[in-house]
mmCIF file with all atom_site columns, C-alpha atoms in Angstrom:
data_model
loop_
_atom_site.group_PDB
_atom_site.id
_atom_site.type_symbol
_atom_site.label_atom_id
_atom_site.label_alt_id
_atom_site.label_comp_id
_atom_site.label_asym_id
_atom_site.label_entity_id
_atom_site.label_seq_id
_atom_site.pdbx_PDB_ins_code
_atom_site.Cartn_x
_atom_site.Cartn_y
_atom_site.Cartn_z
_atom_site.occupancy
_atom_site.B_iso_or_equiv
_atom_site.pdbx_formal_charge
_atom_site.auth_seq_id
_atom_site.auth_comp_id
_atom_site.auth_asym_id
_atom_site.auth_atom_id
_atom_site.pdbx_PDB_model_num
ATOM 1   C CA . UNK A 1 1   ? 13.475  24.832  -13.147 1.00 83.00 ? 278 UNK A CA 1
ATOM 2   C CA . UNK A 1 2   ? 11.835  26.559  -10.174 1.00 80.00 ? 279 UNK A CA 1
ATOM 3   C CA . UNK A 1 3   ? 12.935  29.918  -11.537 1.00 86.00 ? 280 UNK A CA 1
ATOM 4   C CA . UNK A 1 4   ? 11.044  29.382  -14.790 1.00 87.00 ? 281 UNK A CA 1
ATOM 5   C CA . UNK A 1 5   ? 7.741   31.361  -14.990 1.00 86.00 ? 282 UNK A CA 1
ATOM 6   C CA . UNK A 1 6   ? 5.913   28.175  -16.057 1.00 88.00 ? 283 UNK A CA 1
ATOM 7   C CA . UNK A 1 7   ? 7.087   26.161  -13.037 1.00 86.00 ? 284 UNK A CA 1
ATOM 8   C CA . UNK A 1 8   ? 4.073   26.864  -10.722 1.00 83.00 ? 285 UNK A CA 1
ATOM 9   C CA . UNK A 1 9   ? 1.622   25.962  -13.497 1.00 86.00 ? 286 UNK A CA 1
ATOM 10  C CA . UNK A 1 10  ? 3.475   22.731  -14.290 1.00 87.00 ? 287 UNK A CA 1
ATOM 11  C CA . UNK A 1 11  ? 3.523   21.737  -10.616 1.00 83.00 ? 288 UNK A CA 1
ATOM 12  C CA . UNK A 1 12  ? -0.216  22.431  -10.408 1.00 81.00 ? 289 UNK A CA 1
ATOM 13  C CA . UNK A 1 13  ? -0.803  20.193  -13.435 1.00 84.00 ? 290 UNK A CA 1
ATOM 14  C CA . UNK A 1 14  ? 1.306   17.478  -11.818 1.00 83.00 ? 291 UNK A CA 1
ATOM 15  C CA . UNK A 1 15  ? -0.650  17.629  -8.553  1.00 78.00 ? 292 UNK A CA 1
ATOM 16  C CA . UNK A 1 16  ? -3.981  17.460  -10.392 1.00 75.00 ? 293 UNK A CA 1
ATOM 17  C CA . UNK A 1 17  ? -2.738  14.476  -12.410 1.00 78.00 ? 294 UNK A CA 1
ATOM 18  C CA . UNK A 1 18  ? -1.890  12.649  -9.164  1.00 71.00 ? 295 UNK A CA 1
ATOM 19  C CA . UNK A 1 19  ? -5.348  13.472  -7.772  1.00 64.00 ? 296 UNK A CA 1
ATOM 20  C CA . UNK A 1 20  ? -6.976  12.174  -10.950 1.00 67.00 ? 297 UNK A CA 1
ATOM 21  C CA . UNK A 1 21  ? -4.950  8.954   -10.797 1.00 66.00 ? 298 UNK A CA 1
ATOM 22  C CA . UNK A 1 22  ? -5.998  8.462   -7.177  1.00 60.00 ? 299 UNK A CA 1
ATOM 23  C CA . UNK A 1 23  ? -9.672  8.979   -8.068  1.00 60.00 ? 300 UNK A CA 1
ATOM 24  C CA . UNK A 1 24  ? -9.406  6.431   -10.878 1.00 63.00 ? 301 UNK A CA 1
ATOM 25  C CA . UNK A 1 25  ? -7.899  3.873   -8.473  1.00 62.00 ? 302 UNK A CA 1
ATOM 26  C CA . UNK A 1 26  ? -10.726 4.460   -6.014  1.00 57.00 ? 303 UNK A CA 1
ATOM 27  C CA . UNK A 1 27  ? -13.392 4.166   -8.706  1.00 61.00 ? 304 UNK A CA 1
ATOM 28  C CA . UNK A 1 28  ? -11.813 0.937   -9.948  1.00 59.00 ? 305 UNK A CA 1
ATOM 29  C CA . UNK A 1 29  ? -11.936 -0.374  -6.401  1.00 53.00 ? 306 UNK A CA 1
ATOM 30  C CA . UNK A 1 30  ? -15.603 0.564   -6.046  1.00 52.00 ? 307 UNK A CA 1
ATOM 31  C CA . UNK A 1 31  ? -16.506 -1.073  -9.376  1.00 56.00 ? 308 UNK A CA 1
ATOM 32  C CA . UNK A 1 32  ? -14.439 -4.138  -8.390  1.00 48.00 ? 309 UNK A CA 1
ATOM 33  C CA . UNK A 1 33  ? -12.293 -3.965  -11.514 1.00 60.00 ? 310 UNK A CA 1
ATOM 34  C CA . UNK A 1 34  ? -8.894  -3.424  -9.992  1.00 63.00 ? 311 UNK A CA 1
ATOM 35  C CA . UNK A 1 35  ? -6.154  -6.004  -10.239 1.00 70.00 ? 312 UNK A CA 1
ATOM 36  C CA . UNK A 1 36  ? -5.711  -7.847  -6.953  1.00 76.00 ? 313 UNK A CA 1
ATOM 37  C CA . UNK A 1 37  ? -2.665  -9.877  -5.963  1.00 85.00 ? 314 UNK A CA 1
ATOM 38  C CA . UNK A 1 38  ? -4.060  -12.171 -3.267  1.00 88.00 ? 315 UNK A CA 1
ATOM 39  C CA . UNK A 1 39  ? -1.747  -13.905 -0.837  1.00 91.00 ? 316 UNK A CA 1
ATOM 40  C CA . UNK A 1 40  ? -2.207  -15.789 2.415   1.00 93.00 ? 317 UNK A CA 1
ATOM 41  C CA . UNK A 1 41  ? -2.398  -13.307 5.293   1.00 94.00 ? 318 UNK A CA 1
ATOM 42  C CA . UNK A 1 42  ? -2.236  -13.524 9.060   1.00 95.00 ? 319 UNK A CA 1
ATOM 43  C CA . UNK A 1 43  ? -4.525  -10.719 10.232  1.00 96.00 ? 320 UNK A CA 1
ATOM 44  C CA . UNK A 1 44  ? -2.756  -10.140 13.592  1.00 95.00 ? 321 UNK A CA 1
ATOM 45  C CA . UNK A 1 45  ? 0.612   -9.865  11.820  1.00 95.00 ? 322 UNK A CA 1
ATOM 46  C CA . UNK A 1 46  ? -0.700  -7.380  9.249   1.00 94.00 ? 323 UNK A CA 1
ATOM 47  C CA . UNK A 1 47  ? -2.345  -5.241  11.931  1.00 95.00 ? 324 UNK A CA 1
ATOM 48  C CA . UNK A 1 48  ? 0.774   -5.363  14.104  1.00 94.00 ? 325 UNK A CA 1
ATOM 49  C CA . UNK A 1 49  ? 2.799   -3.991  11.182  1.00 91.00 ? 326 UNK A CA 1
ATOM 50  C CA . UNK A 1 50  ? 0.182   -1.249  10.669  1.00 90.00 ? 327 UNK A CA 1
ATOM 51  C CA . UNK A 1 51  ? -0.153  -0.269  14.307  1.00 92.00 ? 328 UNK A CA 1
ATOM 52  C CA . UNK A 1 52  ? 2.460   2.497   14.326  1.00 90.00 ? 329 UNK A CA 1
ATOM 53  C CA . UNK A 1 53  ? 1.019   4.085   11.179  1.00 88.00 ? 330 UNK A CA 1
ATOM 54  C CA . UNK A 1 54  ? -2.519  3.898   12.535  1.00 91.00 ? 331 UNK A CA 1
ATOM 55  C CA . UNK A 1 55  ? -1.457  5.444   15.849  1.00 91.00 ? 332 UNK A CA 1
ATOM 56  C CA . UNK A 1 56  ? 0.026   8.391   13.966  1.00 89.00 ? 333 UNK A CA 1
ATOM 57  C CA . UNK A 1 57  ? -3.082  8.756   11.820  1.00 88.00 ? 334 UNK A CA 1
ATOM 58  C CA . UNK A 1 58  ? -5.530  8.869   14.730  1.00 91.00 ? 335 UNK A CA 1
ATOM 59  C CA . UNK A 1 59  ? -3.320  11.265  16.705  1.00 89.00 ? 336 UNK A CA 1
ATOM 60  C CA . UNK A 1 60  ? -2.041  11.534  20.247  1.00 89.00 ? 337 UNK A CA 1
ATOM 61  C CA . UNK A 1 61  ? -5.374  12.334  21.907  1.00 91.00 ? 338 UNK A CA 1
ATOM 62  C CA . UNK A 1 62  ? -7.220  9.318   20.526  1.00 93.00 ? 339 UNK A CA 1
ATOM 63  C CA . UNK A 1 63  ? -6.552  5.911   22.044  1.00 94.00 ? 340 UNK A CA 1
ATOM 64  C CA . UNK A 1 64  ? -5.978  3.016   19.640  1.00 96.00 ? 341 UNK A CA 1
ATOM 65  C CA . UNK A 1 65  ? -6.791  -0.471  20.949  1.00 96.00 ? 342 UNK A CA 1
ATOM 66  C CA . UNK A 1 66  ? -6.426  -3.876  19.289  1.00 96.00 ? 343 UNK A CA 1
ATOM 67  C CA . UNK A 1 67  ? -7.970  -7.113  20.504  1.00 96.00 ? 344 UNK A CA 1
ATOM 68  C CA . UNK A 1 68  ? -7.493  -10.417 18.669  1.00 96.00 ? 345 UNK A CA 1
ATOM 69  C CA . UNK A 1 69  ? -9.424  -13.643 18.952  1.00 94.00 ? 346 UNK A CA 1
ATOM 70  C CA . UNK A 1 70  ? -7.516  -16.861 19.554  1.00 93.00 ? 347 UNK A CA 1
ATOM 71  C CA . UNK A 1 71  ? -6.013  -18.874 16.692  1.00 93.00 ? 348 UNK A CA 1
ATOM 72  C CA . UNK A 1 72  ? -7.342  -16.662 13.926  1.00 96.00 ? 349 UNK A CA 1
ATOM 73  C CA . UNK A 1 73  ? -7.746  -18.386 10.587  1.00 96.00 ? 350 UNK A CA 1
ATOM 74  C CA . UNK A 1 74  ? -5.686  -17.136 7.627   1.00 95.00 ? 351 UNK A CA 1
ATOM 75  C CA . UNK A 1 75  ? -7.161  -15.033 4.829   1.00 95.00 ? 352 UNK A CA 1
ATOM 76  C CA . UNK A 1 76  ? -6.429  -14.878 1.127   1.00 94.00 ? 353 UNK A CA 1
ATOM 77  C CA . UNK A 1 77  ? -6.341  -11.222 0.152   1.00 92.00 ? 354 UNK A CA 1
ATOM 78  C CA . UNK A 1 78  ? -4.285  -8.474  -1.445  1.00 89.00 ? 355 UNK A CA 1
ATOM 79  C CA . UNK A 1 79  ? -2.246  -7.129  1.461   1.00 89.00 ? 356 UNK A CA 1
ATOM 80  C CA . UNK A 1 80  ? -2.051  -3.586  0.064   1.00 86.00 ? 357 UNK A CA 1
ATOM 81  C CA . UNK A 1 81  ? -5.819  -3.411  -0.420  1.00 87.00 ? 358 UNK A CA 1
ATOM 82  C CA . UNK A 1 82  ? -6.485  -4.941  2.998   1.00 91.00 ? 359 UNK A CA 1
ATOM 83  C CA . UNK A 1 83  ? -4.244  -2.334  4.611   1.00 89.00 ? 360 UNK A CA 1
ATOM 84  C CA . UNK A 1 84  ? -6.055  0.413   2.683   1.00 87.00 ? 361 UNK A CA 1
ATOM 85  C CA . UNK A 1 85  ? -9.378  -0.807  4.070   1.00 91.00 ? 362 UNK A CA 1
ATOM 86  C CA . UNK A 1 86  ? -8.132  -0.641  7.672   1.00 92.00 ? 363 UNK A CA 1
ATOM 87  C CA . UNK A 1 87  ? -6.484  2.754   7.166   1.00 89.00 ? 364 UNK A CA 1
ATOM 88  C CA . UNK A 1 88  ? -9.610  4.259   5.573   1.00 89.00 ? 365 UNK A CA 1
ATOM 89  C CA . UNK A 1 89  ? -11.840 2.996   8.387   1.00 93.00 ? 366 UNK A CA 1
ATOM 90  C CA . UNK A 1 90  ? -9.469  4.320   11.061  1.00 93.00 ? 367 UNK A CA 1
ATOM 91  C CA . UNK A 1 91  ? -9.279  7.739   9.392   1.00 89.00 ? 368 UNK A CA 1
ATOM 92  C CA . UNK A 1 92  ? -13.093 7.877   9.303   1.00 89.00 ? 369 UNK A CA 1
ATOM 93  C CA . UNK A 1 93  ? -13.185 6.864   12.967  1.00 92.00 ? 370 UNK A CA 1
ATOM 94  C CA . UNK A 1 94  ? -10.700 9.614   13.844  1.00 92.00 ? 371 UNK A CA 1
ATOM 95  C CA . UNK A 1 95  ? -12.770 12.240  12.008  1.00 89.00 ? 372 UNK A CA 1
ATOM 96  C CA . UNK A 1 96  ? -15.941 11.070  13.754  1.00 89.00 ? 373 UNK A CA 1
ATOM 97  C CA . UNK A 1 97  ? -14.258 11.445  17.155  1.00 91.00 ? 374 UNK A CA 1
ATOM 98  C CA . UNK A 1 98  ? -12.839 14.834  16.243  1.00 87.00 ? 375 UNK A CA 1
ATOM 99  C CA . UNK A 1 99  ? -16.363 15.999  15.380  1.00 83.00 ? 376 UNK A CA 1
ATOM 100 C CA . UNK A 1 100 ? -17.487 15.433  18.978  1.00 80.00 ? 377 UNK A CA 1
ATOM 101 C CA . UNK A 1 101 ? -17.320 18.127  21.650  1.00 73.00 ? 378 UNK A CA 1
ATOM 102 C CA . UNK A 1 102 ? -14.379 16.254  23.170  1.00 73.00 ? 379 UNK A CA 1
ATOM 103 C CA . UNK A 1 103 ? -11.519 15.523  20.765  1.00 67.00 ? 380 UNK A CA 1
ATOM 104 C CA . UNK A 1 104 ? -10.363 12.465  22.691  1.00 81.00 ? 381 UNK A CA 1
ATOM 105 C CA . UNK A 1 105 ? -11.862 9.039   22.292  1.00 91.00 ? 382 UNK A CA 1
ATOM 106 C CA . UNK A 1 106 ? -11.064 5.457   21.381  1.00 95.00 ? 383 UNK A CA 1
ATOM 107 C CA . UNK A 1 107 ? -10.720 3.524   18.145  1.00 96.00 ? 384 UNK A CA 1
ATOM 108 C CA . UNK A 1 108 ? -10.916 -0.220  18.752  1.00 97.00 ? 385 UNK A CA 1
ATOM 109 C CA . UNK A 1 109 ? -9.929  -2.871  16.227  1.00 97.00 ? 386 UNK A CA 1
ATOM 110 C CA . UNK A 1 110 ? -11.022 -6.372  17.176  1.00 97.00 ? 387 UNK A CA 1
ATOM 111 C CA . UNK A 1 111 ? -10.894 -9.696  15.356  1.00 97.00 ? 388 UNK A CA 1
ATOM 112 C CA . UNK A 1 112 ? -12.349 -13.156 15.805  1.00 95.00 ? 389 UNK A CA 1
ATOM 113 C CA . UNK A 1 113 ? -13.295 -16.307 13.961  1.00 95.00 ? 390 UNK A CA 1
ATOM 114 C CA . UNK A 1 114 ? -16.918 -17.011 13.056  1.00 92.00 ? 391 UNK A CA 1
ATOM 115 C CA . UNK A 1 115 ? -17.802 -20.482 11.883  1.00 91.00 ? 392 UNK A CA 1
ATOM 116 C CA . UNK A 1 116 ? -20.721 -21.342 9.610   1.00 88.00 ? 393 UNK A CA 1
ATOM 117 C CA . UNK A 1 117 ? -22.795 -22.523 12.566  1.00 85.00 ? 394 UNK A CA 1
ATOM 118 C CA . UNK A 1 118 ? -22.524 -19.135 14.272  1.00 86.00 ? 395 UNK A CA 1
ATOM 119 C CA . UNK A 1 119 ? -23.441 -17.334 11.042  1.00 81.00 ? 396 UNK A CA 1
ATOM 120 C CA . UNK A 1 120 ? -26.589 -19.468 10.748  1.00 77.00 ? 397 UNK A CA 1
ATOM 121 C CA . UNK A 1 121 ? -27.506 -19.379 14.434  1.00 76.00 ? 398 UNK A CA 1
ATOM 122 C CA . UNK A 1 122 ? -27.083 -15.644 14.956  1.00 67.00 ? 399 UNK A CA 1
ATOM 123 C CA . UNK A 1 123 ? -28.583 -14.673 11.576  1.00 60.00 ? 400 UNK A CA 1
ATOM 124 C CA . UNK A 1 124 ? -25.840 -12.166 10.832  1.00 64.00 ? 401 UNK A CA 1
ATOM 125 C CA . UNK A 1 125 ? -27.108 -11.179 7.377   1.00 69.00 ? 402 UNK A CA 1
ATOM 126 C CA . UNK A 1 126 ? -29.358 -12.949 4.893   1.00 71.00 ? 403 UNK A CA 1
ATOM 127 C CA . UNK A 1 127 ? -27.012 -12.448 1.954   1.00 78.00 ? 404 UNK A CA 1
ATOM 128 C CA . UNK A 1 128 ? -24.028 -14.000 3.727   1.00 84.00 ? 405 UNK A CA 1
ATOM 129 C CA . UNK A 1 129 ? -23.254 -17.539 2.616   1.00 85.00 ? 406 UNK A CA 1
ATOM 130 C CA . UNK A 1 130 ? -22.939 -20.132 5.356   1.00 85.00 ? 407 UNK A CA 1
ATOM 131 C CA . UNK A 1 131 ? -19.174 -20.418 5.619   1.00 90.00 ? 408 UNK A CA 1
ATOM 132 C CA . UNK A 1 132 ? -16.272 -19.764 7.977   1.00 93.00 ? 409 UNK A CA 1
ATOM 133 C CA . UNK A 1 133 ? -15.234 -16.112 8.220   1.00 94.00 ? 410 UNK A CA 1
ATOM 134 C CA . UNK A 1 134 ? -12.704 -13.945 9.983   1.00 96.00 ? 411 UNK A CA 1
ATOM 135 C CA . UNK A 1 135 ? -14.420 -10.837 11.327  1.00 95.00 ? 412 UNK A CA 1
ATOM 136 C CA . UNK A 1 136 ? -12.511 -7.555  11.625  1.00 97.00 ? 413 UNK A CA 1
ATOM 137 C CA . UNK A 1 137 ? -14.351 -4.809  13.486  1.00 96.00 ? 414 UNK A CA 1
ATOM 138 C CA . UNK A 1 138 ? -13.377 -1.137  13.659  1.00 96.00 ? 415 UNK A CA 1
ATOM 139 C CA . UNK A 1 139 ? -15.347 0.700   16.334  1.00 96.00 ? 416 UNK A CA 1
ATOM 140 C CA . UNK A 1 140 ? -15.169 4.346   17.409  1.00 94.00 ? 417 UNK A CA 1
ATOM 141 C CA . UNK A 1 141 ? -16.618 6.534   20.142  1.00 93.00 ? 418 UNK A CA 1
ATOM 142 C CA . UNK A 1 142 ? -17.465 9.307   17.712  1.00 90.00 ? 419 UNK A CA 1
ATOM 143 C CA . UNK A 1 143 ? -20.615 11.203  16.814  1.00 88.00 ? 420 UNK A CA 1
ATOM 144 C CA . UNK A 1 144 ? -22.440 8.284   15.219  1.00 90.00 ? 421 UNK A CA 1
ATOM 145 C CA . UNK A 1 145 ? -24.688 8.514   12.156  1.00 89.00 ? 422 UNK A CA 1
ATOM 146 C CA . UNK A 1 146 ? -28.380 8.882   11.460  1.00 87.00 ? 423 UNK A CA 1
ATOM 147 C CA . UNK A 1 147 ? -30.214 6.216   9.462   1.00 88.00 ? 424 UNK A CA 1
ATOM 148 C CA . UNK A 1 148 ? -30.469 8.616   6.514   1.00 88.00 ? 425 UNK A CA 1
ATOM 149 C CA . UNK A 1 149 ? -26.669 8.888   6.398   1.00 87.00 ? 426 UNK A CA 1
ATOM 150 C CA . UNK A 1 150 ? -26.238 5.154   6.999   1.00 87.00 ? 427 UNK A CA 1
ATOM 151 C CA . UNK A 1 151 ? -28.314 4.406   3.902   1.00 87.00 ? 428 UNK A CA 1
ATOM 152 C CA . UNK A 1 152 ? -25.792 6.269   1.717   1.00 87.00 ? 429 UNK A CA 1
ATOM 153 C CA . UNK A 1 153 ? -22.379 5.734   3.298   1.00 86.00 ? 430 UNK A CA 1
ATOM 154 C CA . UNK A 1 154 ? -21.138 3.291   0.654   1.00 84.00 ? 431 UNK A CA 1
ATOM 155 C CA . UNK A 1 155 ? -22.372 5.394   -2.276  1.00 82.00 ? 432 UNK A CA 1
ATOM 156 C CA . UNK A 1 156 ? -19.551 6.923   -4.372  1.00 74.00 ? 433 UNK A CA 1
ATOM 157 C CA . UNK A 1 157 ? -19.076 10.686  -3.874  1.00 66.00 ? 434 UNK A CA 1
ATOM 158 C CA . UNK A 1 158 ? -21.374 10.784  -0.847  1.00 67.00 ? 435 UNK A CA 1
ATOM 159 C CA . UNK A 1 159 ? -19.682 12.664  1.985   1.00 69.00 ? 436 UNK A CA 1
ATOM 160 C CA . UNK A 1 160 ? -20.711 14.416  5.178   1.00 65.00 ? 437 UNK A CA 1
ATOM 161 C CA . UNK A 1 161 ? -17.456 16.375  5.223   1.00 61.00 ? 438 UNK A CA 1
ATOM 162 C CA . UNK A 1 162 ? -17.125 20.008  4.193   1.00 55.00 ? 439 UNK A CA 1
ATOM 163 C CA . UNK A 1 163 ? -16.383 20.821  0.566   1.00 45.00 ? 440 UNK A CA 1
ATOM 164 C CA . UNK A 1 164 ? -12.695 20.245  -0.174  1.00 45.00 ? 441 UNK A CA 1
ATOM 165 C CA . UNK A 1 165 ? -12.170 17.935  2.802   1.00 51.00 ? 442 UNK A CA 1
ATOM 166 C CA . UNK A 1 166 ? -13.061 14.627  1.172   1.00 52.00 ? 443 UNK A CA 1
ATOM 167 C CA . UNK A 1 167 ? -13.907 12.993  -2.137  1.00 49.00 ? 444 UNK A CA 1
ATOM 168 C CA . UNK A 1 168 ? -16.665 10.781  -0.784  1.00 54.00 ? 445 UNK A CA 1
ATOM 169 C CA . UNK A 1 169 ? -14.825 7.736   -2.102  1.00 64.00 ? 446 UNK A CA 1
ATOM 170 C CA . UNK A 1 170 ? -13.227 6.389   1.079   1.00 76.00 ? 447 UNK A CA 1
ATOM 171 C CA . UNK A 1 171 ? -16.024 4.048   2.160   1.00 86.00 ? 448 UNK A CA 1
ATOM 172 C CA . UNK A 1 172 ? -17.064 3.171   -1.398  1.00 84.00 ? 449 UNK A CA 1
ATOM 173 C CA . UNK A 1 173 ? -13.457 2.104   -2.008  1.00 84.00 ? 450 UNK A CA 1
ATOM 174 C CA . UNK A 1 174 ? -13.547 -0.028  1.151   1.00 89.00 ? 451 UNK A CA 1
ATOM 175 C CA . UNK A 1 175 ? -16.834 -1.581  0.016   1.00 89.00 ? 452 UNK A CA 1
ATOM 176 C CA . UNK A 1 176 ? -15.460 -2.439  -3.429  1.00 86.00 ? 453 UNK A CA 1
ATOM 177 C CA . UNK A 1 177 ? -12.264 -3.999  -2.045  1.00 88.00 ? 454 UNK A CA 1
ATOM 178 C CA . UNK A 1 178 ? -14.177 -6.177  0.434   1.00 92.00 ? 455 UNK A CA 1
ATOM 179 C CA . UNK A 1 179 ? -16.690 -7.310  -2.171  1.00 90.00 ? 456 UNK A CA 1
ATOM 180 C CA . UNK A 1 180 ? -13.976 -8.093  -4.714  1.00 87.00 ? 457 UNK A CA 1
ATOM 181 C CA . UNK A 1 181 ? -12.209 -10.114 -2.014  1.00 90.00 ? 458 UNK A CA 1
ATOM 182 C CA . UNK A 1 182 ? -15.328 -12.250 -1.538  1.00 91.00 ? 459 UNK A CA 1
ATOM 183 C CA . UNK A 1 183 ? -16.326 -10.672 1.752   1.00 93.00 ? 460 UNK A CA 1
ATOM 184 C CA . UNK A 1 184 ? -19.028 -8.526  3.332   1.00 93.00 ? 461 UNK A CA 1
ATOM 185 C CA . UNK A 1 185 ? -19.029 -5.239  5.245   1.00 93.00 ? 462 UNK A CA 1
ATOM 186 C CA . UNK A 1 186 ? -21.750 -3.765  7.446   1.00 92.00 ? 463 UNK A CA 1
ATOM 187 C CA . UNK A 1 187 ? -22.054 -0.690  9.642   1.00 92.00 ? 464 UNK A CA 1
ATOM 188 C CA . UNK A 1 188 ? -23.968 -0.164  12.872  1.00 91.00 ? 465 UNK A CA 1
ATOM 189 C CA . UNK A 1 189 ? -24.347 3.302   14.315  1.00 90.00 ? 466 UNK A CA 1
ATOM 190 C CA . UNK A 1 190 ? -26.491 5.577   16.431  1.00 87.00 ? 467 UNK A CA 1
ATOM 191 C CA . UNK A 1 191 ? -26.261 9.328   16.791  1.00 88.00 ? 468 UNK A CA 1
ATOM 192 C CA . UNK A 1 192 ? -24.138 10.152  19.815  1.00 85.00 ? 469 UNK A CA 1
ATOM 193 C CA . UNK A 1 193 ? -23.138 6.534   20.349  1.00 87.00 ? 470 UNK A CA 1
ATOM 194 C CA . UNK A 1 194 ? -20.307 5.891   17.893  1.00 91.00 ? 471 UNK A CA 1
ATOM 195 C CA . UNK A 1 195 ? -20.046 3.633   14.866  1.00 93.00 ? 472 UNK A CA 1
ATOM 196 C CA . UNK A 1 196 ? -18.922 0.090   14.228  1.00 95.00 ? 473 UNK A CA 1
ATOM 197 C CA . UNK A 1 197 ? -17.837 -1.347  10.881  1.00 95.00 ? 474 UNK A CA 1
ATOM 198 C CA . UNK A 1 198 ? -17.691 -5.127  10.704  1.00 94.00 ? 475 UNK A CA 1
ATOM 199 C CA . UNK A 1 199 ? -15.867 -6.894  7.895   1.00 95.00 ? 476 UNK A CA 1
ATOM 200 C CA . UNK A 1 200 ? -16.360 -10.578 7.169   1.00 95.00 ? 477 UNK A CA 1
ATOM 201 C CA . UNK A 1 201 ? -13.702 -12.200 4.981   1.00 95.00 ? 478 UNK A CA 1
ATOM 202 C CA . UNK A 1 202 ? -13.811 -15.904 4.098   1.00 94.00 ? 479 UNK A CA 1
ATOM 203 C CA . UNK A 1 203 ? -11.443 -18.256 5.833   1.00 95.00 ? 480 UNK A CA 1
ATOM 204 C CA . UNK A 1 204 ? -8.645  -19.514 3.610   1.00 94.00 ? 481 UNK A CA 1
ATOM 205 C CA . UNK A 1 205 ? -7.832  -23.199 3.812   1.00 88.00 ? 482 UNK A CA 1
ATOM 206 C CA . UNK A 1 206 ? -4.299  -23.694 2.429   1.00 78.00 ? 483 UNK A CA 1
ATOM 207 C CA . UNK A 1 207 ? -3.929  -26.219 -0.364  1.00 78.00 ? 484 UNK A CA 1
ATOM 208 C CA . UNK A 1 208 ? -1.417  -29.060 -0.221  1.00 70.00 ? 485 UNK A CA 1
ATOM 209 C CA . UNK A 1 209 ? 0.816   -27.114 -2.633  1.00 73.00 ? 486 UNK A CA 1
ATOM 210 C CA . UNK A 1 210 ? 0.731   -24.015 -0.396  1.00 70.00 ? 487 UNK A CA 1
ATOM 211 C CA . UNK A 1 211 ? 1.567   -26.080 2.690   1.00 67.00 ? 488 UNK A CA 1
ATOM 212 C CA . UNK A 1 212 ? 4.437   -27.725 0.851   1.00 66.00 ? 489 UNK A CA 1
ATOM 213 C CA . UNK A 1 213 ? 5.766   -24.360 -0.366  1.00 66.00 ? 490 UNK A CA 1
ATOM 214 C CA . UNK A 1 214 ? 5.557   -22.953 3.184   1.00 62.00 ? 491 UNK A CA 1
ATOM 215 C CA . UNK A 1 215 ? 7.485   -25.942 4.538   1.00 62.00 ? 492 UNK A CA 1
ATOM 216 C CA . UNK A 1 216 ? 10.230  -25.377 1.985   1.00 63.00 ? 493 UNK A CA 1
ATOM 217 C CA . UNK A 1 217 ? 10.718  -21.801 3.129   1.00 60.00 ? 494 UNK A CA 1
#
């Protein structure tokens, strides 16, 4: 009971246990050993459901914009993990904007299809397989990052935040989730000119069984 002398210590133990569990989940994500429950997703629908939460996370002074490409292809991904990726990137974007001299700015989420021909023609990245992807970009008008920071952003426990304000696992968790989902993530940034994270997830082509099951529902 709260009146018991041991109550504060027990509550402290409980809070630390929750923190430890959260760290384990993030490390599992980074090492790509978490259990995923992939399902067919419509990116615009998922982001529409998240919009209210994201608006609250970035705050009243920061503008949240969403722009979708036409006829986006479906994805096959774990919806909870996909949402975590978007939330983590938006929180990072918010913090980057709040670190500027002006605490107002814009976080822009944009999506579009990229076919294999575009990947080959525009030489996106050498390690990307020639395939169809859905690209999700999260861009901010924050402080930007130096190349030295950029080289380490996906490393576990690396953080530019003050001690006690971050575990350094946010972006490494994002990286692990995207890689385990068969995708790629890249960042582009310049000091004073904001940051852009681009995620490439493979297009999902529904099987005959999936189409039949969808028709039945």
